[in-house]
mmCIF file with all atom_site columns, C-alpha atoms and ligand atoms in Angstrom:
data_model
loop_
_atom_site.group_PDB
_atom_site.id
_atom_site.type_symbol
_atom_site.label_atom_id
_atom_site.label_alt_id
_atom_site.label_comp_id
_atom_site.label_asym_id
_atom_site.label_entity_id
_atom_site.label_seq_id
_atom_site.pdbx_PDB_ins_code
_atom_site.Cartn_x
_atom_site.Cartn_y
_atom_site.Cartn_z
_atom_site.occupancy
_atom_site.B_iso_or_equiv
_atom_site.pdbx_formal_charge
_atom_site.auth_seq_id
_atom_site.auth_comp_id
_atom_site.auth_asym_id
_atom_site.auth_atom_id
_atom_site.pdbx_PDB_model_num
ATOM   1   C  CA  . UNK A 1 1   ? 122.675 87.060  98.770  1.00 56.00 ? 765  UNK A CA  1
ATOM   2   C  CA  . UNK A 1 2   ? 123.329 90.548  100.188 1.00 69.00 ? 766  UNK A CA  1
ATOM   3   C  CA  . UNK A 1 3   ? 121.854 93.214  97.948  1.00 75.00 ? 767  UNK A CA  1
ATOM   4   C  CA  . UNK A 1 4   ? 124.899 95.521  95.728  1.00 87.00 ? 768  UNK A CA  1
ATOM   5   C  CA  . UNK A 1 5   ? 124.580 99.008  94.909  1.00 91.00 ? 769  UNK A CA  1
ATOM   6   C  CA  . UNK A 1 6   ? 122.243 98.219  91.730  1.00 91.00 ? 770  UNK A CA  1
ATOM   7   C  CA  . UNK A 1 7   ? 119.454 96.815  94.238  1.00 91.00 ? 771  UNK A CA  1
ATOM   8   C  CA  . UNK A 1 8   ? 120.303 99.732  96.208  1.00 95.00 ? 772  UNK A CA  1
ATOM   9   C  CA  . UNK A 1 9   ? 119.233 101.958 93.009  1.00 95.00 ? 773  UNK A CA  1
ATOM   10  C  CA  . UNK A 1 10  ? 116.916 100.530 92.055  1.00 93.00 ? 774  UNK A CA  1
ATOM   11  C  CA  . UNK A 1 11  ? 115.022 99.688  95.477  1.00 92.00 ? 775  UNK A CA  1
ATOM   12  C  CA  . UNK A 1 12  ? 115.062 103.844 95.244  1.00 94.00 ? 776  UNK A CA  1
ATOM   13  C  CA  . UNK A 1 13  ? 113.263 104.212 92.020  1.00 93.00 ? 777  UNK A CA  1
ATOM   14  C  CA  . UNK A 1 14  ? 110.613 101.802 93.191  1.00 91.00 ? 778  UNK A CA  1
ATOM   15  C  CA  . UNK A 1 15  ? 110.232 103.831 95.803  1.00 91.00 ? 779  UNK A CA  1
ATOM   16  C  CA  . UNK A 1 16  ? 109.835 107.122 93.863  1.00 89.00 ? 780  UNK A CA  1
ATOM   17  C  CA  . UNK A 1 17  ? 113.165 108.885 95.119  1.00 90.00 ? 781  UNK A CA  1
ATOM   18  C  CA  . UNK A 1 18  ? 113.606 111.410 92.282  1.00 89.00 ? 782  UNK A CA  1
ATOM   19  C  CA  . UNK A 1 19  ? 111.381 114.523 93.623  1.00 86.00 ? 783  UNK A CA  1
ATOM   20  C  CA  . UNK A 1 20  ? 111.167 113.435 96.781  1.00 89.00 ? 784  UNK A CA  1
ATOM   21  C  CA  . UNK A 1 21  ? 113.367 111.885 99.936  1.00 94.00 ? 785  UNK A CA  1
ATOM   22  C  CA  . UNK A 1 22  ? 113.000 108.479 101.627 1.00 93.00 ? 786  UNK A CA  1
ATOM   23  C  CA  . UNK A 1 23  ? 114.280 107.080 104.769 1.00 92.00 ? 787  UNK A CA  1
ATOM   24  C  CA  . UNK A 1 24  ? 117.002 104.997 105.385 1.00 91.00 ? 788  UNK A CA  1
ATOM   25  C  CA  . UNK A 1 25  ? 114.193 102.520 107.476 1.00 89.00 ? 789  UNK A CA  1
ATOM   26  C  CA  . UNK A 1 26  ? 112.138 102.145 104.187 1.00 89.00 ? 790  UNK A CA  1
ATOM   27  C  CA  . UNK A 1 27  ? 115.327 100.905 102.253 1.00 91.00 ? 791  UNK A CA  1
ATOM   28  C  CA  . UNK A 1 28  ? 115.767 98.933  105.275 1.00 90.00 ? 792  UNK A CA  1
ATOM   29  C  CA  . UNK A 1 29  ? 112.719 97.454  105.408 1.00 84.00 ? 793  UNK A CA  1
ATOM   30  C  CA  . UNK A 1 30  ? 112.271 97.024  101.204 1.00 85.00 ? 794  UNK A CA  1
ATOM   31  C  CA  . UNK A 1 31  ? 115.944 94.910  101.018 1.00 86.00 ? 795  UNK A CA  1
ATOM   32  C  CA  . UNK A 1 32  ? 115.659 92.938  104.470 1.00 84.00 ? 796  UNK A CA  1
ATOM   33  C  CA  . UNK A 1 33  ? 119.466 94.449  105.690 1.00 89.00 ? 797  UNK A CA  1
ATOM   34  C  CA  . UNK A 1 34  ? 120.605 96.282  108.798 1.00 92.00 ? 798  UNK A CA  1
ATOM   35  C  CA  . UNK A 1 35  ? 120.054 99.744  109.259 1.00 93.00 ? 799  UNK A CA  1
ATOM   36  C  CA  . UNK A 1 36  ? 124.255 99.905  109.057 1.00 94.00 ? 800  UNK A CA  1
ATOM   37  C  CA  . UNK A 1 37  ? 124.673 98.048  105.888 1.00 94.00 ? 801  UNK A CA  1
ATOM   38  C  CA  . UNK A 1 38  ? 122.437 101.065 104.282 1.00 93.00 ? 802  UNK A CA  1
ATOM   39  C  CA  . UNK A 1 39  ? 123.651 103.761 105.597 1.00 93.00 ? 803  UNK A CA  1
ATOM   40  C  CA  . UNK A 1 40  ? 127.391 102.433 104.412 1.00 94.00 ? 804  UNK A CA  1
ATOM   41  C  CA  . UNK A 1 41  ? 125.924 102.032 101.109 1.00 95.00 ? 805  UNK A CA  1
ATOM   42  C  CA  . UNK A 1 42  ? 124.569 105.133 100.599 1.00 95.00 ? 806  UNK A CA  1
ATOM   43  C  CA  . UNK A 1 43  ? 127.796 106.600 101.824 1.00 95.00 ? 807  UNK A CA  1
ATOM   44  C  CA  . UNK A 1 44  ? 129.372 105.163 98.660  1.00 95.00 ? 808  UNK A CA  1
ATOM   45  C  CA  . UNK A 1 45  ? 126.772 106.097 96.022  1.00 96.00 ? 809  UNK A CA  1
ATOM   46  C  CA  . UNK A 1 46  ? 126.600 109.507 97.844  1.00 96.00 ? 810  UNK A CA  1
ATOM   47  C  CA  . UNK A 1 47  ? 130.595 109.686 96.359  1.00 96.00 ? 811  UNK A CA  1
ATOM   48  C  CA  . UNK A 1 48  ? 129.963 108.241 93.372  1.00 96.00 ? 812  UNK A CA  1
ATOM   49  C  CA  . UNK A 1 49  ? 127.084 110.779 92.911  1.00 96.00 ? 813  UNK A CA  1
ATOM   50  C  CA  . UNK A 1 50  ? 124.610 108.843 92.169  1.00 96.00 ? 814  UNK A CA  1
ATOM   51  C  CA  . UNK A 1 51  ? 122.209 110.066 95.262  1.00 97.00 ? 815  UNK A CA  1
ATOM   52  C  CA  . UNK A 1 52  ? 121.959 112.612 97.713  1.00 96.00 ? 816  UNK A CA  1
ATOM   53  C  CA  . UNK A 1 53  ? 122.096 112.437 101.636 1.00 94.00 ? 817  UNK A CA  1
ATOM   54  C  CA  . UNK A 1 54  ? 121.028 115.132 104.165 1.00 92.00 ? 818  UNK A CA  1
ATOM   55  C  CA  . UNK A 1 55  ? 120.758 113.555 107.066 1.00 88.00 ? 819  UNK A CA  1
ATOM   56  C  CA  . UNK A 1 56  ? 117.629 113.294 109.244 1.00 87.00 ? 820  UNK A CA  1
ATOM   57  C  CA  . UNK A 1 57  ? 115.887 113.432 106.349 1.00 90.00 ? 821  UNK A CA  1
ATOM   58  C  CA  . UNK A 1 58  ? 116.540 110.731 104.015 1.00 92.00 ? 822  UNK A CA  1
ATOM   59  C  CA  . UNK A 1 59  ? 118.236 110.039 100.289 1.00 96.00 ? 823  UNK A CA  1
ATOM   60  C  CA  . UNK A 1 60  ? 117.607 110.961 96.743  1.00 96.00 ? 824  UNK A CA  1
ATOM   61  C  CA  . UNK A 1 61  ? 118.248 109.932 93.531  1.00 96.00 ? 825  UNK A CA  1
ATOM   62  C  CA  . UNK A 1 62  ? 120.479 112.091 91.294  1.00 96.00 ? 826  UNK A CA  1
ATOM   63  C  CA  . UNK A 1 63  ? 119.748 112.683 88.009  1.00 93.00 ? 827  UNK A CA  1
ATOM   64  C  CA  . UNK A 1 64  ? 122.691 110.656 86.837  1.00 94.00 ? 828  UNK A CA  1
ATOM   65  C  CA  . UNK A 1 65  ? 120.958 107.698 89.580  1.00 95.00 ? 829  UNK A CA  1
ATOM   66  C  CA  . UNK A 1 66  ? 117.573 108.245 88.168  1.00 93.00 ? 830  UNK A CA  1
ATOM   67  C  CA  . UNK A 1 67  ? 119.297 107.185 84.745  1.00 92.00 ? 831  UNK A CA  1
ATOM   68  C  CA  . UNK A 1 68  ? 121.517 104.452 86.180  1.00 92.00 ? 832  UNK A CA  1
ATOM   69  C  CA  . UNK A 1 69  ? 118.525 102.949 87.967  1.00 93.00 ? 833  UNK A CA  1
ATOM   70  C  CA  . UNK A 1 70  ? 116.319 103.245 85.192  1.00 93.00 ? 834  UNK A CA  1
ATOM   71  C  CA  . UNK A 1 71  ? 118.132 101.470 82.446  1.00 92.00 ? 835  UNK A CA  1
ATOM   72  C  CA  . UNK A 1 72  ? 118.244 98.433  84.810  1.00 93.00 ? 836  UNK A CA  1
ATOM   73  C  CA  . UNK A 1 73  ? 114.891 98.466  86.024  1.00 94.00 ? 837  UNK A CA  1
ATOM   74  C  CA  . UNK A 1 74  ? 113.531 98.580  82.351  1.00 95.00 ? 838  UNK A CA  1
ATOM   75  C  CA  . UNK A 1 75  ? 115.609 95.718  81.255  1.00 96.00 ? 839  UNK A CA  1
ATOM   76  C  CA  . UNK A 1 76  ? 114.529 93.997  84.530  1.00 95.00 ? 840  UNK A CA  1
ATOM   77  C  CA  . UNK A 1 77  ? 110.627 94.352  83.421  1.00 96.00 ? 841  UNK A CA  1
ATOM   78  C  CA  . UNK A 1 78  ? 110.839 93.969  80.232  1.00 97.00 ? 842  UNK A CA  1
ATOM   79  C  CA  . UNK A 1 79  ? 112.206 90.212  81.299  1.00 97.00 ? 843  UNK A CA  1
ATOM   80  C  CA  . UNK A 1 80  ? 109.947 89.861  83.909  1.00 96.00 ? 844  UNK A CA  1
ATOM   81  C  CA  . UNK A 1 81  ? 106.995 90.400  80.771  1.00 97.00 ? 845  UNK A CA  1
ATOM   82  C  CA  . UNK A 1 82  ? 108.916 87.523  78.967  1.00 97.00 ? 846  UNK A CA  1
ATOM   83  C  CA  . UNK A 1 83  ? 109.192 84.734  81.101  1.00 97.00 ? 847  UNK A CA  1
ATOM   84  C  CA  . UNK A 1 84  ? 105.653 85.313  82.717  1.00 95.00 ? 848  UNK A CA  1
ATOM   85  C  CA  . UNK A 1 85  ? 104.102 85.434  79.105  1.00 96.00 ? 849  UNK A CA  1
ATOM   86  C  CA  . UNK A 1 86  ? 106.410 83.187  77.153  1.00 97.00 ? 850  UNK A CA  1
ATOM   87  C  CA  . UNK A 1 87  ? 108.163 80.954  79.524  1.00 97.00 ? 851  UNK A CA  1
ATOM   88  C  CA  . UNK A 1 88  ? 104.867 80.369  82.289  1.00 95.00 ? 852  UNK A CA  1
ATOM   89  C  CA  . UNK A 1 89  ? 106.912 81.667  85.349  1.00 95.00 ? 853  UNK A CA  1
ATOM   90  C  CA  . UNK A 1 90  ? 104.646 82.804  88.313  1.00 91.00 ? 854  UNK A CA  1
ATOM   91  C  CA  . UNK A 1 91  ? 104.851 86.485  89.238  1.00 85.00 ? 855  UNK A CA  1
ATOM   92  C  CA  . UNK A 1 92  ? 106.987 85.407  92.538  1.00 84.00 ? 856  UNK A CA  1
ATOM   93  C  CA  . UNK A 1 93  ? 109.756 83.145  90.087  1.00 88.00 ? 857  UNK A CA  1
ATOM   94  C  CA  . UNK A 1 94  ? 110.550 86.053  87.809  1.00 91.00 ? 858  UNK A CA  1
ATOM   95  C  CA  . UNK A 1 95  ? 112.149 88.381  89.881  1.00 85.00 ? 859  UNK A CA  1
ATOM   96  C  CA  . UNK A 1 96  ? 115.211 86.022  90.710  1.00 85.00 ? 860  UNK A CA  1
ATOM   97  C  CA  . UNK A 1 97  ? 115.933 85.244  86.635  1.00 92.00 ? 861  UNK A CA  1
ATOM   98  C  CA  . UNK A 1 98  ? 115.184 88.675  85.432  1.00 93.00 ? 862  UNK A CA  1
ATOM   99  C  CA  . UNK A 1 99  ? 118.265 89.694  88.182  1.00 89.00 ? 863  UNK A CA  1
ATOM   100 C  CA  . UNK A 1 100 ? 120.540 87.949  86.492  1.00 90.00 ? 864  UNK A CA  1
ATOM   101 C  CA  . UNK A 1 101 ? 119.204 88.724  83.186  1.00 94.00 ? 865  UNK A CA  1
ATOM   102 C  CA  . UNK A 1 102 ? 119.872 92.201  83.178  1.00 93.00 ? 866  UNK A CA  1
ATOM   103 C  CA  . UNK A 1 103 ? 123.234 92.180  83.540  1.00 89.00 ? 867  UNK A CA  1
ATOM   104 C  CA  . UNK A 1 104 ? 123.082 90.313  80.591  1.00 91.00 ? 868  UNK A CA  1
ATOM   105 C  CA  . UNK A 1 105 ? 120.909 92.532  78.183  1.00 94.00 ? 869  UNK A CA  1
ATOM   106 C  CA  . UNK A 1 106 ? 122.485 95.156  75.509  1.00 94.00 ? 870  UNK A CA  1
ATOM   107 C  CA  . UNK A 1 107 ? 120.397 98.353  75.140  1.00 93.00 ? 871  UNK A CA  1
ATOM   108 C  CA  . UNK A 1 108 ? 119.666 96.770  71.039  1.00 95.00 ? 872  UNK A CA  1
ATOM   109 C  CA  . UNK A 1 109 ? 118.720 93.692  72.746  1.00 97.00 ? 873  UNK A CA  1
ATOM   110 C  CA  . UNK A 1 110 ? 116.039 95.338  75.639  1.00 96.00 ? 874  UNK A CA  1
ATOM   111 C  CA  . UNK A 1 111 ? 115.006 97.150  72.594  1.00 96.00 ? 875  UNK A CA  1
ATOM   112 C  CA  . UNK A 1 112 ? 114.287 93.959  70.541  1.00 97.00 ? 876  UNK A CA  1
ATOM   113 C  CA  . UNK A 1 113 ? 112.572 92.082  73.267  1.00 97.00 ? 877  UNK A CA  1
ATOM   114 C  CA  . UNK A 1 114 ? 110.248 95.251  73.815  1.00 97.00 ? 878  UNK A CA  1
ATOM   115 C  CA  . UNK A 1 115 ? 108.963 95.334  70.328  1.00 97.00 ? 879  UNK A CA  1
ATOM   116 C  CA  . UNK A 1 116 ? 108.618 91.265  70.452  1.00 98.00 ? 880  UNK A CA  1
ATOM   117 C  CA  . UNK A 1 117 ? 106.784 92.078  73.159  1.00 98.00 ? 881  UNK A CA  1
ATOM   118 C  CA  . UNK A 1 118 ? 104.427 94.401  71.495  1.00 97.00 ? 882  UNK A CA  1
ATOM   119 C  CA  . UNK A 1 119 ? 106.059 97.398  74.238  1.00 96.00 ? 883  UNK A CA  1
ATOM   120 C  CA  . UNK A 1 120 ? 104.728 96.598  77.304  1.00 97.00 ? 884  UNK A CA  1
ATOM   121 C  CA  . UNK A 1 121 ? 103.428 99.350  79.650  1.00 94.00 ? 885  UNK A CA  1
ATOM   122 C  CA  . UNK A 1 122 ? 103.812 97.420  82.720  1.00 95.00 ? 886  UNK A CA  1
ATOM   123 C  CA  . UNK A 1 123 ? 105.733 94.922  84.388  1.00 94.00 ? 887  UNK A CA  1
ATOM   124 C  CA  . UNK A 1 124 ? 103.478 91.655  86.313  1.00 93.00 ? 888  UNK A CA  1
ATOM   125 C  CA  . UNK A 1 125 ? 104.152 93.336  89.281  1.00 93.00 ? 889  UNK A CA  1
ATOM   126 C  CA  . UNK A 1 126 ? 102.557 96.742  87.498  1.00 94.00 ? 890  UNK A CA  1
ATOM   127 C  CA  . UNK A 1 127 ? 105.526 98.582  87.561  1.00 94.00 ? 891  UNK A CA  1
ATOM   128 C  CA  . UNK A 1 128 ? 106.107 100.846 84.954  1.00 94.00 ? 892  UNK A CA  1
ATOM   129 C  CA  . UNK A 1 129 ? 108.815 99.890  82.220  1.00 95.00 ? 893  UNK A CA  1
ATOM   130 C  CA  . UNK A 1 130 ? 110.741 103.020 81.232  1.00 93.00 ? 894  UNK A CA  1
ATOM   131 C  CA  . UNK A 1 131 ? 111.737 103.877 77.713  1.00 90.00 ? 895  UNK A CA  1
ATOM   132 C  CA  . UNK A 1 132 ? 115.287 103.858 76.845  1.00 85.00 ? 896  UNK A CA  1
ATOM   133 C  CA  . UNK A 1 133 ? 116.140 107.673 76.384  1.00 79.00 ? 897  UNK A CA  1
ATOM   134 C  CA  . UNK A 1 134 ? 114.113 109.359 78.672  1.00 78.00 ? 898  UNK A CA  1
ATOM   135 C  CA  . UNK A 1 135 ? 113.345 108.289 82.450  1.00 78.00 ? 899  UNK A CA  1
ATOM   136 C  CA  . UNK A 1 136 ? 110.007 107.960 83.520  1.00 83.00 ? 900  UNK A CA  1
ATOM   137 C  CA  . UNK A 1 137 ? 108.862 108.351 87.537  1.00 85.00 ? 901  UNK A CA  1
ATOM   138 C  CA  . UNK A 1 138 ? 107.158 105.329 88.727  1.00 87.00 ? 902  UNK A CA  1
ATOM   139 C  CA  . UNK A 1 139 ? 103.730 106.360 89.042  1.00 84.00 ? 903  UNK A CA  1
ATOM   140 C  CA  . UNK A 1 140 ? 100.980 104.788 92.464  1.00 84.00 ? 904  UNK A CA  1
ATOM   141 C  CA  . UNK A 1 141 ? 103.272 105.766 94.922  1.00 87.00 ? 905  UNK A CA  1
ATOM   142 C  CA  . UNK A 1 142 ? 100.627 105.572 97.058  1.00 93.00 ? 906  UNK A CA  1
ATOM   143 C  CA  . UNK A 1 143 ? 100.809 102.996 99.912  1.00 94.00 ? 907  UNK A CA  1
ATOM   144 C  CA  . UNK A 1 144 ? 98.321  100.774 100.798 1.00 96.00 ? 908  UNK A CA  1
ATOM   145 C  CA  . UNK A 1 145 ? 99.345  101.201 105.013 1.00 94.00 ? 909  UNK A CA  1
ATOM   146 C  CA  . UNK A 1 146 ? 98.448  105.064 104.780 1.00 94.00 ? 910  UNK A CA  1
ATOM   147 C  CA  . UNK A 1 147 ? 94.610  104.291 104.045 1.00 95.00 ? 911  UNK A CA  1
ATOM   148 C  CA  . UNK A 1 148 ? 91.881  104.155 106.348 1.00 95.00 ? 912  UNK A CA  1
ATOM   149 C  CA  . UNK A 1 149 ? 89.083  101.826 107.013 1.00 96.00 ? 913  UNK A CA  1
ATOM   150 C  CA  . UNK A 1 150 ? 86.257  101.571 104.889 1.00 96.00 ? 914  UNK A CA  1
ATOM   151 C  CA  . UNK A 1 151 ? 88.545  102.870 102.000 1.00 97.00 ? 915  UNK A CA  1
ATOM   152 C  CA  . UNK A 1 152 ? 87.971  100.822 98.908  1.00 97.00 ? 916  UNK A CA  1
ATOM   153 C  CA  . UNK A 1 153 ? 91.209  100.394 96.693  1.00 97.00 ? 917  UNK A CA  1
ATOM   154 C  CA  . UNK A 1 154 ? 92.306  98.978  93.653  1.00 97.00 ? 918  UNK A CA  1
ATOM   155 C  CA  . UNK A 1 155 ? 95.827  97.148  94.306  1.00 97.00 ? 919  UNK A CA  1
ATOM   156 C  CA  . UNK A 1 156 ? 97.984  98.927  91.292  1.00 96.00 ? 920  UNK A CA  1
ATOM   157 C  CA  . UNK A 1 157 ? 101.559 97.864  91.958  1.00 95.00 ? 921  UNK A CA  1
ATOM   158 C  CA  . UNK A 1 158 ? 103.771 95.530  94.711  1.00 95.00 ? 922  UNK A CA  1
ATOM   159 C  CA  . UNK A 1 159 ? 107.259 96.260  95.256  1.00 91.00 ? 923  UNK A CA  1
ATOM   160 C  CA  . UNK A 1 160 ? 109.429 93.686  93.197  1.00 87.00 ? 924  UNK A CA  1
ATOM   161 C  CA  . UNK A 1 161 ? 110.820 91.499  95.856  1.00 85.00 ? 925  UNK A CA  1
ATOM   162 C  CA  . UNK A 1 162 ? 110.912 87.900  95.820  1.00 85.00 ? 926  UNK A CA  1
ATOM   163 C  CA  . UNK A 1 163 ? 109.749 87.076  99.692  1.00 88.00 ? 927  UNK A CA  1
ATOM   164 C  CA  . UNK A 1 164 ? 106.831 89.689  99.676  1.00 92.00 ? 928  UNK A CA  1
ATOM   165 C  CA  . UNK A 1 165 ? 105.538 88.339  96.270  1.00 91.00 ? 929  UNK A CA  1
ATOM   166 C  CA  . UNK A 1 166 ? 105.529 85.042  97.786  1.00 92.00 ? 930  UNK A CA  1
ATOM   167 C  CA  . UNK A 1 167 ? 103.515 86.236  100.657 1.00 95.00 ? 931  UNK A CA  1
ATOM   168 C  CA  . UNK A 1 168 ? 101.354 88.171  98.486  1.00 95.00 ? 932  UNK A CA  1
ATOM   169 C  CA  . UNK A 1 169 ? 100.807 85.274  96.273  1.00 93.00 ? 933  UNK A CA  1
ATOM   170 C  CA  . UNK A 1 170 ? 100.075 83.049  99.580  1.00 95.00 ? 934  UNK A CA  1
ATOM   171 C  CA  . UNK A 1 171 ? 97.418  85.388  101.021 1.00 96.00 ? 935  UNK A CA  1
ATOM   172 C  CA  . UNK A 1 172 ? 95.499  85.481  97.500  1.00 94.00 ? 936  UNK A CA  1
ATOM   173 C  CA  . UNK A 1 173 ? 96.756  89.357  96.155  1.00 95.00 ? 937  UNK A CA  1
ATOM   174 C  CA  . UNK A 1 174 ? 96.565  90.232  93.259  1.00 93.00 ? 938  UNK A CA  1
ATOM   175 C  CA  . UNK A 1 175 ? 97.557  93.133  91.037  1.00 94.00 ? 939  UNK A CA  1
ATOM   176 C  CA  . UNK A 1 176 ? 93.989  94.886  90.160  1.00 94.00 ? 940  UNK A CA  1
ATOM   177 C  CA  . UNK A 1 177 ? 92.303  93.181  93.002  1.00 96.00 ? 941  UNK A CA  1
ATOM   178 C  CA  . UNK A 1 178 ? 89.453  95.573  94.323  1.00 97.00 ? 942  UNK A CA  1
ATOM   179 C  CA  . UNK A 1 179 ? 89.119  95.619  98.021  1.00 98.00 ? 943  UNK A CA  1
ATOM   180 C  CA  . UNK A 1 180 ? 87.996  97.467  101.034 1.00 97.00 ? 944  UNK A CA  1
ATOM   181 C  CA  . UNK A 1 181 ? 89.911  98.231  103.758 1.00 97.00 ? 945  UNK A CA  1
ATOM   182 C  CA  . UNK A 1 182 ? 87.698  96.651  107.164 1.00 97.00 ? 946  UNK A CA  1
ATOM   183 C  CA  . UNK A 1 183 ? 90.058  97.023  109.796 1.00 97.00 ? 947  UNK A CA  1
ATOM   184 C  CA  . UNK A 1 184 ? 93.428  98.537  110.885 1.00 96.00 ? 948  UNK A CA  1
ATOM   185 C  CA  . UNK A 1 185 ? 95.501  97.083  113.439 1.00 95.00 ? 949  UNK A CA  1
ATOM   186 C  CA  . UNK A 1 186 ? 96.162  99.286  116.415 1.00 93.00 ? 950  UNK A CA  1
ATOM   187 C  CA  . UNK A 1 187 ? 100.436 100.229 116.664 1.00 93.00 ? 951  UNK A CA  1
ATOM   188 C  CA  . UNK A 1 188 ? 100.926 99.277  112.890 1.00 92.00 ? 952  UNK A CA  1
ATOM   189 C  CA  . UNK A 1 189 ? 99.435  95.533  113.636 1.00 95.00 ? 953  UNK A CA  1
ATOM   190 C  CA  . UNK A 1 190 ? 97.607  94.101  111.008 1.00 96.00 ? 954  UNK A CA  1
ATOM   191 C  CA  . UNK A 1 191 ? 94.962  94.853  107.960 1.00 97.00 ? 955  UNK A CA  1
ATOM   192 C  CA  . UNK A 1 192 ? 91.877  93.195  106.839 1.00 98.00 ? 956  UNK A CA  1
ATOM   193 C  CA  . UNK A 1 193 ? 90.680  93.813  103.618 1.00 98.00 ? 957  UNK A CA  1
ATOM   194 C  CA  . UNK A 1 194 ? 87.481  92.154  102.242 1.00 97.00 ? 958  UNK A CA  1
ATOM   195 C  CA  . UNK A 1 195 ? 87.361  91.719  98.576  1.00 95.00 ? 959  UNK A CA  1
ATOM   196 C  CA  . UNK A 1 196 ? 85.223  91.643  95.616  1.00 94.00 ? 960  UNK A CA  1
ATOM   197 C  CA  . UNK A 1 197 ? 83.950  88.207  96.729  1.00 93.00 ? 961  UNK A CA  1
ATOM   198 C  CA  . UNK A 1 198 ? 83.047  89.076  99.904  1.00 94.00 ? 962  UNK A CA  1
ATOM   199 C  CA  . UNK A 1 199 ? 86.068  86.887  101.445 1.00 95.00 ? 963  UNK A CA  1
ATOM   200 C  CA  . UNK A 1 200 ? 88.234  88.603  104.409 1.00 97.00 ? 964  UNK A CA  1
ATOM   201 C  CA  . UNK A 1 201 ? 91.973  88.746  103.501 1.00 96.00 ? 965  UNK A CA  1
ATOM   202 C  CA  . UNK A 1 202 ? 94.639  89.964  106.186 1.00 97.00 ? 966  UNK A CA  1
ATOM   203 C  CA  . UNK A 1 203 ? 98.011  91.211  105.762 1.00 98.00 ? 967  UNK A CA  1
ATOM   204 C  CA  . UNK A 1 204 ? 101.143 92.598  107.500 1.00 96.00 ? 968  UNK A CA  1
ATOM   205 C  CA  . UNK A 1 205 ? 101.222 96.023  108.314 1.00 95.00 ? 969  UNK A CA  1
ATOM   206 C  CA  . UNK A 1 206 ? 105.124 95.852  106.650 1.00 91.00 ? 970  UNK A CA  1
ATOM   207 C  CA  . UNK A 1 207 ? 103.757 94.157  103.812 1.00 94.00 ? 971  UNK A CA  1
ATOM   208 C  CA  . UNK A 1 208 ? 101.155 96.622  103.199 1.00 96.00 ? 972  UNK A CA  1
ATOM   209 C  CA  . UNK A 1 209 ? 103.699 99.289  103.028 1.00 93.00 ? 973  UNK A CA  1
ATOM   210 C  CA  . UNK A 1 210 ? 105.028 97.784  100.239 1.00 93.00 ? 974  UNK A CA  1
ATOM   211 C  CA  . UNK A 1 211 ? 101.769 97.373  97.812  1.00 96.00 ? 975  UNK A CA  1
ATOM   212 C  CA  . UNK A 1 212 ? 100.579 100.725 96.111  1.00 96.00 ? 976  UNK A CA  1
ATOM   213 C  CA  . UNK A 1 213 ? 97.382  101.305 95.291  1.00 97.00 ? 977  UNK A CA  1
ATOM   214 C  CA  . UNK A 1 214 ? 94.769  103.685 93.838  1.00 95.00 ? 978  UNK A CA  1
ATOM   215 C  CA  . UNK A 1 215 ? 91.807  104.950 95.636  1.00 95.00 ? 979  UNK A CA  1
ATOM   216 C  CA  . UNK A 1 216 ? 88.242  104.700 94.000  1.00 94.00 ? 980  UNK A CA  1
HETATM 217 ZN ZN1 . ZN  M 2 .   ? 108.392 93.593  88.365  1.00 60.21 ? 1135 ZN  M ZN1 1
#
């Protein structure tokens, strides 16, 4: 399926970019698509002025994008809560059904499902569900790639996307997983982290660029 403007937008929230710019290679790399395909896109949102371009140095969201993007990424979370608490989906199944789901979902009805909820303050891949009047910034922004060795992190958020979940979910990582980094890969190659039970887990220099975590 080849991502449409809406996982466009919302790729760019994910990514935090409301204050500040990202490249075209991280949208590249966080939907899988050609370095064309995004730089056509963004083209068309640029018109329909829901982001900003300068070129060199990457695209933002508009305020009238920041809106757009959050409305869908809250009804996206909020059914991402459901099925993994209700319905016994795995963190790496969700992401697929809560797609189509919030096309689906009336602002009375994402309001509903928040309060059945009890209102959720994060989604299971600890991304922040925004309220329905006022945007909210996703917070950890922080990537795990930009850390150095002997860091010890707590893993706070992954970037909701169906083939790095599985990957995540293959390599045994977690959200609030405590680990250390041990060692960086020379020329972005791989990371091994050791967590809290002593055991030595290794992951893609790409993928780490995708989890966000906290430094302790
Ligand atoms: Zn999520």
């Amino acid at each position: 399926m080849t991502p449409n403007k809406e996982d466009y937008l919302k790729l760019m929230y994910e990514l935090g970019a409301y204050r500040n710019k990202i490249s075209n290679k991280s949208i590249v790399a966080g939907l899988n698509v050609s370095p064309a395909s995004v730089s056509e896109m963004v083209s068309k949102l640029e018109k329909d002025n829901l982001v900003t371009h300068t070129p060199y140095q990457g695209v933002q969201l508009t305020e009238q994008g920041m809106i757009y993007a959050s409305s869908l990424i809250r009804k996206h979370r909020l059914w991402e809560v459901f099925l993994v608490e209700h319905l016994n989906y795995s963190w790496e199944e969700v992401h697929v059904e809560a797609e189509i789901l919030e096309h689906a979902t009336s602002d009375i009805l994402s309001n509903r499902l928040e309060s059945f909820l009890n209102n959720p303050e994060f989604c299971p891949h600890g991304g922040i569900i925004p309220s329905l009047d006022t945007f909210i910034e996703e917070p950890n922004q922080l990537s795990l790639n930009t850390r150095s060795e002997q860091d010890r992190v707590v893993i706070k958020r992954v970037l909701d996307e169906t083939e790095l979940l599985e990957y995540l979910a293959e390599i045994g990582l977690q959200i609030n997983d405590i680990v250390t980094i041990k060692k960086i890969g020379a020329y972005e190659g791989p990371i091994i982290l050791t967590n809290e039970h002593g055991k030595d887990v290794m992951i893609s220099y790409k993928a780490a660029s995708n989890v966000f975590i906290d430094v302790l």
